[in-house]
Tab-separated table of C-alpha atoms in Angstrom:
chain	number	residue	atom	x	y	z
E	352	MET	CA	135.047	217.176	239.819
E	353	ARG	CA	135.550	219.048	236.230
E	354	PHE	CA	135.464	222.268	238.074
E	355	LEU	CA	138.632	221.325	240.011
E	356	PHE	CA	140.386	219.978	236.953
E	357	LYS	CA	139.938	223.291	234.997
E	358	HIS	CA	140.415	225.718	237.785
E	359	ILE	CA	142.763	224.256	240.509
E	360	LEU	CA	145.323	221.985	240.003
E	361	PHE	CA	147.576	220.719	242.782
E	362	LEU	CA	150.715	219.154	241.974
E	363	LEU	CA	153.085	217.441	244.608
E	364	ILE	CA	156.591	218.346	244.116
E	365	LEU	CA	159.270	216.721	245.594
E	366	THR	CA	161.724	219.065	247.483
E	367	SER	CA	165.262	218.729	245.794
E	368	SER	CA	167.152	220.060	248.710
E	369	GLN	CA	165.963	217.345	251.111
E	370	VAL	CA	166.735	213.845	251.871
E	371	ILE	CA	163.552	211.555	252.294
E	372	SER	CA	164.257	209.630	255.488
E	373	PHE	CA	160.332	208.795	256.188
E	374	GLU	CA	158.931	205.389	255.649
E	375	LYS	CA	157.492	205.308	252.240
E	376	PRO	CA	153.805	204.168	251.930
E	377	ARG	CA	153.262	200.608	250.473
E	378	LEU	CA	151.141	200.711	247.260
E	379	PHE	CA	149.779	197.806	245.303
E	380	ILE	CA	148.373	198.468	242.054
E	381	ASP	CA	145.514	196.109	240.315
E	382	ARG	CA	145.007	196.672	236.398
E	383	SER	CA	147.018	200.035	236.065
E	384	PHE	CA	147.393	199.800	232.327
E	385	ILE	CA	150.258	201.904	232.518
E	386	SER	CA	154.012	200.774	232.683
E	387	PHE	CA	155.308	199.948	235.967
E	388	ASP	CA	158.516	201.233	235.315
E	389	TYR	CA	157.242	204.557	234.410
E	390	LEU	CA	155.090	204.873	237.567
E	391	ARG	CA	158.036	204.277	239.587
E	392	GLU	CA	159.926	206.709	238.117
E	393	ALA	CA	157.221	209.243	238.207
E	394	LEU	CA	156.603	208.412	241.977
E	395	PRO	CA	159.501	207.481	243.435
E	396	TYR	CA	158.103	208.388	247.193
E	397	LEU	CA	156.344	205.028	247.242
E	398	ASN	CA	156.999	201.572	247.990
E	399	TYR	CA	155.501	199.223	245.385
E	400	VAL	CA	154.353	195.705	246.920
E	401	ARG	CA	153.569	192.550	244.937
E	402	ASP	CA	150.631	191.694	247.170
E	403	ARG	CA	147.704	193.651	248.130
E	404	ARG	CA	147.648	192.369	251.749
E	405	GLN	CA	151.001	193.813	252.149
E	406	ALA	CA	149.803	197.510	250.936
E	407	ASP	CA	148.808	200.787	252.904
E	408	ILE	CA	147.255	201.771	249.871
E	409	TYR	CA	145.188	199.530	247.154
E	410	LEU	CA	144.438	201.240	243.696
E	411	MET	CA	142.195	199.353	241.299
E	412	VAL	CA	141.866	200.821	237.930
E	413	THR	CA	139.214	200.154	235.680
E	414	ARG	CA	138.482	201.482	231.869
E	415	GLN	CA	135.717	201.640	229.670
E	416	GLN	CA	135.657	203.201	226.143
E	417	THR	CA	133.890	206.505	225.522
E	418	GLY	CA	131.469	207.790	222.538
E	419	THR	CA	134.697	209.560	220.745
E	420	GLY	CA	136.823	206.288	221.120
E	421	GLY	CA	138.961	207.527	223.899
E	422	GLU	CA	138.742	205.604	227.466
E	423	GLU	CA	137.047	206.462	230.885
E	424	TYR	CA	139.810	205.759	233.428
E	425	THR	CA	138.386	205.184	237.398
E	426	LEU	CA	140.935	205.071	239.904
E	427	THR	CA	139.673	203.958	243.262
E	428	LEU	CA	142.155	204.224	246.318
E	429	THR	CA	141.399	202.284	249.287
E	430	GLY	CA	143.376	202.828	252.667
E	431	GLN	CA	144.528	199.737	254.434
E	432	LYS	CA	146.197	199.380	257.580
E	433	LYS	CA	147.316	202.713	258.808
E	434	PHE	CA	145.255	204.106	256.260
E	435	THR	CA	141.958	202.218	257.102
E	436	GLY	CA	139.091	204.542	256.402
E	437	ILE	CA	140.342	206.907	253.789
E	438	ASN	CA	139.387	206.415	250.477
E	439	ASP	CA	139.022	208.110	247.061
E	440	THR	CA	137.832	208.011	243.356
E	441	LEU	CA	139.010	209.994	240.722
E	442	ILE	CA	137.955	209.586	236.916
E	443	TYR	CA	139.815	211.221	233.865
E	444	TYR	CA	139.371	210.551	229.948
E	445	THR	CA	141.427	210.050	227.074
E	446	THR	CA	140.532	210.879	223.535
E	447	SER	CA	141.428	208.448	220.343
E	448	PHE	CA	144.019	211.223	219.251
E	449	ASP	CA	146.301	210.905	222.805
E	450	THR	CA	149.786	209.492	222.316
E	451	ASP	CA	151.015	206.845	225.079
E	452	GLU	CA	153.059	209.831	226.506
E	453	SER	CA	150.175	212.078	226.980
E	454	GLU	CA	147.785	209.220	228.600
E	455	ARG	CA	150.739	208.231	231.064
E	456	ASP	CA	150.958	211.562	232.004
E	457	ASN	CA	147.483	212.169	232.812
E	458	PHE	CA	147.126	208.966	234.593
E	459	VAL	CA	150.172	210.303	237.009
E	460	LYS	CA	148.638	213.446	237.589
E	461	THR	CA	145.143	212.029	238.365
E	462	LEU	CA	147.023	209.956	240.962
E	463	LYS	CA	148.828	212.320	242.529
E	464	ARG	CA	145.410	213.970	243.169
E	465	GLY	CA	144.212	210.844	244.982
E	466	LEU	CA	147.562	209.947	246.818
E	467	PHE	CA	147.457	213.588	248.327
E	468	LYS	CA	145.025	212.809	250.829
E	469	PHE	CA	147.090	209.601	252.156
E	470	ILE	CA	150.367	211.329	252.147
E	471	VAL	CA	149.281	214.433	254.381
E	472	GLN	CA	148.687	211.777	256.840
E	473	THR	CA	152.247	210.869	256.918
E	474	ASP	CA	155.773	212.594	257.811
E	475	LEU	CA	156.340	212.267	254.239
E	476	ILE	CA	154.378	215.600	253.870
E	477	ASP	CA	157.182	217.784	255.017
E	478	ALA	CA	158.980	216.668	251.786
E	479	PHE	CA	156.561	218.175	249.528
E	480	ASP	CA	155.395	221.713	248.195
E	481	ILE	CA	151.882	222.392	246.949
E	482	VAL	CA	152.197	224.541	243.849
E	483	TYR	CA	148.985	226.319	242.643
E	484	LEU	CA	149.037	226.546	238.702
E	485	GLY	CA	145.371	227.586	238.237
E	486	GLN	CA	144.066	230.593	236.372
E	487	ASP	CA	141.223	232.854	237.257
E	488	THR	CA	139.538	232.300	233.906
E	489	VAL	CA	135.832	231.265	233.213
E	490	SER	CA	135.537	228.415	230.816
E	491	ALA	CA	133.859	228.867	227.468
E	492	PRO	CA	130.792	226.636	226.590
E	493	ILE	CA	131.919	223.637	224.537
E	494	ASP	CA	131.339	224.198	220.689
E	495	ASP	CA	131.226	220.880	219.208
E	496	PRO	CA	130.961	221.108	215.311
E	497	TRP	CA	130.243	217.310	214.780
E	498	ASN	CA	127.684	217.279	217.495
E	499	TYR	CA	129.436	214.190	218.805
E	500	TRP	CA	129.539	212.230	215.621
E	501	VAL	CA	132.582	209.988	215.564
E	502	SER	CA	133.641	207.957	212.658
E	503	ARG	CA	136.935	205.356	212.226
E	504	ILE	CA	138.171	203.873	208.890
E	505	ARG	CA	140.605	200.865	209.199
E	506	LEU	CA	142.359	199.030	206.423
E	507	SER	CA	144.780	196.227	206.649
E	508	GLY	CA	146.111	193.561	204.460
E	509	ASP	CA	148.650	190.492	205.209
E	510	ILE	CA	150.357	188.495	202.957
E	511	GLY	CA	152.727	185.166	203.629
E	512	GLY	CA	154.073	182.269	202.153
E	513	GLU	CA	156.916	179.546	201.876
E	514	THR	CA	157.625	177.058	199.272
E	515	LEU	CA	154.433	175.141	199.103
E	516	ILE	CA	151.945	177.567	200.691
E	517	LYS	CA	150.883	181.172	199.849
E	518	SER	CA	148.253	183.409	201.899
E	519	HIS	CA	146.908	186.737	201.892
E	520	GLU	CA	144.346	188.514	203.604
E	521	PHE	CA	142.737	191.836	203.211
E	522	PHE	CA	140.377	193.842	205.908
E	523	GLY	CA	138.512	196.949	206.173
E	524	SER	CA	136.034	198.605	208.170
E	525	LEU	CA	134.102	201.737	209.005
E	526	ARG	CA	132.376	202.732	211.847
E	527	VAL	CA	130.238	205.920	212.848
E	528	ASP	CA	129.441	206.790	216.570
E	529	ARG	CA	127.066	209.267	218.599
E	530	ILE	CA	127.262	208.297	222.038
E	531	THR	CA	125.576	210.736	224.622
E	532	GLU	CA	123.937	210.074	228.040
E	533	ASN	CA	120.588	209.568	226.413
E	534	TRP	CA	121.580	207.963	223.121
E	535	LYS	CA	123.894	205.527	221.805
E	536	ILE	CA	123.842	205.092	217.680
E	537	ARG	CA	126.477	203.115	215.930
E	538	PHE	CA	126.462	202.171	212.225
E	539	ASP	CA	129.530	199.515	211.202
E	540	THR	CA	130.551	197.911	208.013
E	541	GLN	CA	133.173	195.651	207.845
E	542	PHE	CA	134.755	193.120	204.775
E	543	ASN	CA	137.349	190.536	205.204
E	544	TYR	CA	138.968	188.330	202.061
E	545	GLU	CA	141.357	185.798	202.880
E	546	GLN	CA	142.762	183.107	200.414
E	547	GLU	CA	145.293	180.407	200.871
E	548	THR	CA	147.127	178.285	198.132
E	549	TYR	CA	149.132	175.407	198.553
E	550	GLU	CA	150.765	172.878	196.647
E	551	PHE	CA	150.747	169.187	197.253
E	552	GLU	CA	152.279	166.463	194.912
E	553	GLY	CA	152.571	168.928	192.096
E	554	GLU	CA	148.565	169.990	192.239
E	555	LYS	CA	147.700	173.401	193.326
E	556	SER	CA	144.673	174.134	195.349
E	557	SER	CA	143.059	177.277	196.824
E	558	SER	CA	140.630	177.918	199.840
E	559	ILE	CA	138.764	181.368	199.707
E	560	ASP	CA	136.939	183.058	202.814
E	561	ARG	CA	134.997	186.051	202.010
E	562	ARG	CA	132.584	187.848	204.689
E	563	GLN	CA	130.756	191.112	204.499
E	564	GLU	CA	129.016	192.762	207.138
E	565	PHE	CA	126.898	195.763	208.378
E	566	ASN	CA	125.579	196.524	211.654
E	567	SER	CA	123.258	199.289	213.403
E	568	THR	CA	122.287	199.933	216.793
E	569	VAL	CA	119.922	202.625	218.112
E	570	VAL	CA	119.607	202.450	222.078
E	571	LYS	CA	117.602	205.093	224.296
E	572	SER	CA	118.411	205.390	227.776
E	573	VAL	CA	114.907	205.601	229.807
E	574	SER	CA	116.503	205.582	233.378
E	575	ASN	CA	119.545	204.688	235.507
E	576	HIS	CA	118.427	201.203	235.111
E	577	PHE	CA	116.436	200.592	232.094
E	578	SER	CA	117.054	200.863	228.174
E	579	LEU	CA	115.215	200.196	225.021
E	580	GLY	CA	117.374	199.132	221.785
E	581	MET	CA	116.601	198.890	218.190
E	582	PHE	CA	119.175	196.744	215.783
E	583	ALA	CA	119.875	195.948	212.190
E	584	HIS	CA	121.957	193.480	210.494
E	585	ALA	CA	123.008	192.303	207.032
E	586	SER	CA	125.819	189.914	206.046
E	587	SER	CA	127.261	187.607	203.653
E	588	SER	CA	129.353	184.848	204.530
E	589	THR	CA	131.024	182.171	202.410
E	590	TYR	CA	131.596	179.785	206.000
E	591	GLN	CA	127.941	180.241	206.896
E	592	ASN	CA	126.469	179.481	203.255
E	593	THR	CA	124.825	183.003	203.660
E	594	ALA	CA	124.578	184.911	200.226
E	595	SER	CA	122.587	187.122	202.246
E	596	LEU	CA	121.337	187.528	205.792
E	597	TYR	CA	118.886	190.298	207.026
E	598	ASN	CA	117.706	190.590	210.568
E	599	ALA	CA	116.039	193.484	212.756
E	600	GLN	CA	115.506	193.390	216.439
E	601	LEU	CA	113.547	195.485	219.242
E	602	ALA	CA	115.189	194.648	222.633
E	603	VAL	CA	114.844	195.868	226.173
E	604	GLU	CA	117.344	195.605	228.927
E	605	TYR	CA	117.377	196.041	232.808
E	606	ASN	CA	120.435	196.351	234.763
E	607	PHE	CA	119.874	195.693	238.806
E	608	TYR	CA	122.590	198.120	239.385
E	609	PRO	CA	122.697	201.766	238.160
E	610	TYR	CA	124.618	202.120	234.903
E	611	THR	CA	126.752	204.826	236.593
E	612	SER	CA	128.245	201.708	238.437
E	613	SER	CA	129.148	199.487	235.700
E	614	THR	CA	133.043	200.204	236.075
E	615	TYR	CA	132.738	198.110	239.165
E	616	LYS	CA	129.457	196.077	239.122
E	617	SER	CA	126.707	195.464	236.580
E	618	LEU	CA	124.201	192.598	236.202
E	619	THR	CA	122.037	192.939	233.268
E	620	ILE	CA	119.024	191.084	231.846
E	621	SER	CA	117.720	191.570	228.242
E	622	TYR	CA	115.139	190.104	225.788
E	623	SER	CA	115.126	190.502	222.053
E	624	LEU	CA	112.524	189.935	219.453
E	625	GLY	CA	113.379	190.160	215.804
E	626	ILE	CA	113.357	188.391	212.244
E	627	ASN	CA	115.626	187.151	209.981
E	628	ARG	CA	115.632	186.639	206.151
E	629	TYR	CA	118.161	184.147	204.671
E	630	ASN	CA	119.236	183.537	201.289
E	631	TYR	CA	121.841	180.795	201.009
E	632	ARG	CA	124.572	179.888	198.532
E	633	GLU	CA	124.089	176.431	198.406
E	634	THR	CA	120.884	174.092	199.275
E	635	THR	CA	120.676	173.509	202.915
E	636	ILE	CA	120.312	170.232	204.814
E	637	TYR	CA	116.705	171.131	205.358
E	638	ASP	CA	116.760	171.761	201.406
E	639	LYS	CA	115.927	175.376	201.739
E	640	LYS	CA	117.701	177.998	199.187
E	641	GLU	CA	115.689	180.822	201.440
E	642	GLU	CA	113.855	181.531	204.376
E	643	PHE	CA	111.864	183.781	206.557
E	644	VAL	CA	112.571	183.166	210.490
E	645	PRO	CA	111.432	185.186	213.556
E	646	ALA	CA	113.534	184.631	216.628
E	647	GLN	CA	113.705	185.577	220.034
E	648	ARG	CA	116.715	185.622	222.752
E	649	LEU	CA	116.909	186.002	226.430
E	650	GLU	CA	120.333	186.872	227.864
E	651	MET	CA	121.511	187.731	231.517
E	652	GLU	CA	125.182	188.871	232.006
E	653	ILE	CA	127.125	189.617	235.262
E	654	GLU	CA	130.413	191.759	235.708
E	655	PHE	CA	131.862	192.129	238.917
E	656	THR	CA	135.817	194.082	239.742
E	657	GLN	CA	136.673	194.074	243.364
E	658	ASN	CA	139.999	194.048	245.236
E	659	TRP	CA	139.396	190.534	245.797
E	660	GLY	CA	139.463	189.865	241.911
E	661	GLY	CA	136.493	189.651	239.521
E	662	ILE	CA	133.581	187.652	237.987
E	663	ASP	CA	132.372	187.990	234.307
E	664	GLY	CA	129.561	185.510	233.171
E	665	ARG	CA	126.691	185.255	230.615
E	666	ILE	CA	124.152	183.001	229.863
E	667	ARG	CA	121.880	183.290	226.751
E	668	TYR	CA	119.090	181.339	225.359
E	669	GLY	CA	117.577	181.885	221.671
E	670	SER	CA	115.108	180.077	219.895
E	671	HIS	CA	113.321	180.163	216.376
E	672	LEU	CA	109.505	181.342	216.778
E	673	SER	CA	108.284	179.018	214.107
E	674	ASN	CA	110.267	176.026	215.737
E	675	PHE	CA	110.974	176.269	219.465
E	676	SER	CA	112.926	173.150	218.954
E	677	ARG	CA	115.596	175.275	216.944
E	678	ASN	CA	117.376	176.657	219.893
E	679	ARG	CA	120.821	177.645	221.237
E	680	ILE	CA	121.781	177.930	224.925
E	681	GLU	CA	125.262	179.535	225.412
E	682	SER	CA	126.905	179.922	228.678
E	683	ARG	CA	130.583	181.281	229.648
E	684	GLY	CA	131.971	182.439	232.676
E	685	TRP	CA	135.242	183.525	234.272
E	686	VAL	CA	136.516	184.206	237.779
E	687	SER	CA	139.672	185.429	239.005
E	688	VAL	CA	140.472	185.407	242.824
E	689	ASN	CA	143.475	186.489	245.136
E	690	LEU	CA	143.336	183.576	247.432
E	691	LEU	CA	146.200	184.121	249.450
E	692	GLU	CA	149.297	186.352	249.967
E	693	GLY	CA	150.960	186.163	246.596
E	694	PHE	CA	148.868	183.372	245.436
E	695	SER	CA	145.968	183.597	242.731
E	696	ILE	CA	144.026	181.657	240.626
E	697	ASP	CA	141.922	182.288	237.327
E	698	LEU	CA	138.971	180.000	235.896
E	699	GLY	CA	137.402	180.299	232.608
E	700	GLY	CA	135.010	177.917	230.630
E	701	GLY	CA	132.244	178.044	228.399
E	702	TYR	CA	129.457	175.605	226.819
E	703	SER	CA	126.848	175.608	224.086
E	704	ARG	CA	123.940	173.334	223.173
E	705	ILE	CA	123.459	174.046	219.535
E	706	ASN	CA	120.263	173.080	217.622
E	707	ASP	CA	119.384	175.872	215.050
E	708	GLN	CA	121.890	175.533	212.466
E	709	ILE	CA	119.613	176.086	209.453
E	710	SER	CA	122.329	177.214	207.438
E	711	ILE	CA	124.469	174.280	206.792
E	712	SER	CA	125.134	173.435	203.091
E	713	LYS	CA	123.760	170.137	201.822
E	714	GLN	CA	126.934	169.406	199.699
E	715	GLU	CA	129.705	167.328	200.841
E	716	VAL	CA	132.540	169.343	202.667
E	717	SER	CA	135.988	168.818	201.169
E	718	ILE	CA	139.051	167.926	202.712
E	719	GLU	CA	140.717	171.342	202.084
E	720	GLU	CA	137.380	172.930	203.453
E	721	LEU	CA	137.449	170.813	206.670
E	722	LEU	CA	140.940	171.160	207.433
E	723	LEU	CA	141.117	175.007	206.709
E	724	GLY	CA	137.764	175.346	208.434
E	725	ARG	CA	136.285	177.454	205.590
E	726	LYS	CA	132.694	176.042	205.969
E	727	GLU	CA	130.716	175.653	208.787
E	728	LEU	CA	129.807	172.127	210.194
E	729	ALA	CA	126.902	170.612	211.959
E	730	THR	CA	127.493	170.070	215.701
E	731	GLU	CA	125.382	169.477	218.665
E	732	TYR	CA	127.661	171.341	221.151
E	733	SER	CA	130.773	173.498	221.642
E	734	TYR	CA	132.968	174.048	224.803
E	735	TRP	CA	136.207	175.234	225.955
E	736	GLY	CA	137.613	175.674	229.301
E	737	SER	CA	141.010	177.275	231.057
E	738	ILE	CA	142.894	177.492	234.252
E	739	GLY	CA	145.678	179.394	235.686
E	740	LEU	CA	147.512	179.674	238.792
E	741	SER	CA	149.991	181.888	240.000
E	742	TYR	CA	152.206	182.278	242.900
E	743	THR	CA	154.971	184.838	243.803
E	744	PHE	CA	156.932	185.244	246.586
E	745	GLY	CA	160.109	186.912	247.897
E	746	SER	CA	160.778	190.616	248.445
E	747	ILE	CA	157.659	192.592	248.920
E	748	TYR	CA	159.577	195.585	247.232
E	749	ASN	CA	159.906	196.271	243.555
E	750	ASN	CA	160.910	199.905	243.114
E	751	THR	CA	163.992	199.365	240.979
E	752	VAL	CA	163.642	200.234	237.419
E	753	ASN	CA	166.388	198.586	235.387
E	754	PRO	CA	165.604	198.937	231.212
E	755	ARG	CA	168.839	197.200	230.232
E	756	PHE	CA	168.744	194.883	227.478
């Protein structure tokens, strides 16, 4: 694939002197991440339809983050109806320095390559020229002075207010990565300061939330199904009543599908064993100011992206090794299904059974802290759910671009 990209670039160019009278192939795009208006203008020789069942060509686009902060895009084209049996998969990469224009341009160029094997099967090919833009050169080996290390710094601030309420927030983060086929190394740290001041009946009150956090990750790729990891964490949070929390873990993960297929499907199970050291700001409900807690966690996660929709789910169990009754079970799931032509449904939900809140402060929570969510409250469970329905009907074509207003 890289050889073709570097040495032979085929561009499909519409011959301006010809008037297209051929039937345009119908294309349905699932998750393009690129403006549809841009695609319609760049590829005018296609009919863009609103449902995959109406399409001659089904395009599914998935993406994953790369070690440099860019994206790996995978374009999967599946032939339907008159193109049944014709399929193609193409991959291209962006960097964190790419502009929106260059990302769109690379997307279209890659898509053109994939569309060629479909276009060549129709009379529409008579309206195209094939132009060779390659050079007979040998590419030099890559010289990376940074040795795959990438750093990112982020700083932000927000301020707002009205007559009786004032607020400001500051956030900063630093992340350093080195990601290769064999190793995934990441260090990141962040801080957040948030304050709200409000006045009621002539009295002023303030609420402050401060959080600092450091994480490190070292993962070794053992095989296409198996990985080992080491993790370290340090944090401080007024919300969680921790003056300091230190954590270290060893973990193992197994993927029932090859990691190379993670763009479309992944089913992983992982187990981690670690130690935690707590120093609390205020005495806890267990009359502790500090404690040492060994813990474990077992997790299973599934992700599928298919032309009928997608599934994303996770179930996690964690417990303290010194007291197994202090545990937490978390589950979440999401499913999107294209049921009928133009009709789709999205379902999501999650539930947690919580028995491991050892850092809850013994002191009474003030009404300000309660209303603003500044302190963690004791609970036995939490849940959420969502449902979405979508139905589209009418003309199956959607080729016109109208940017007015």
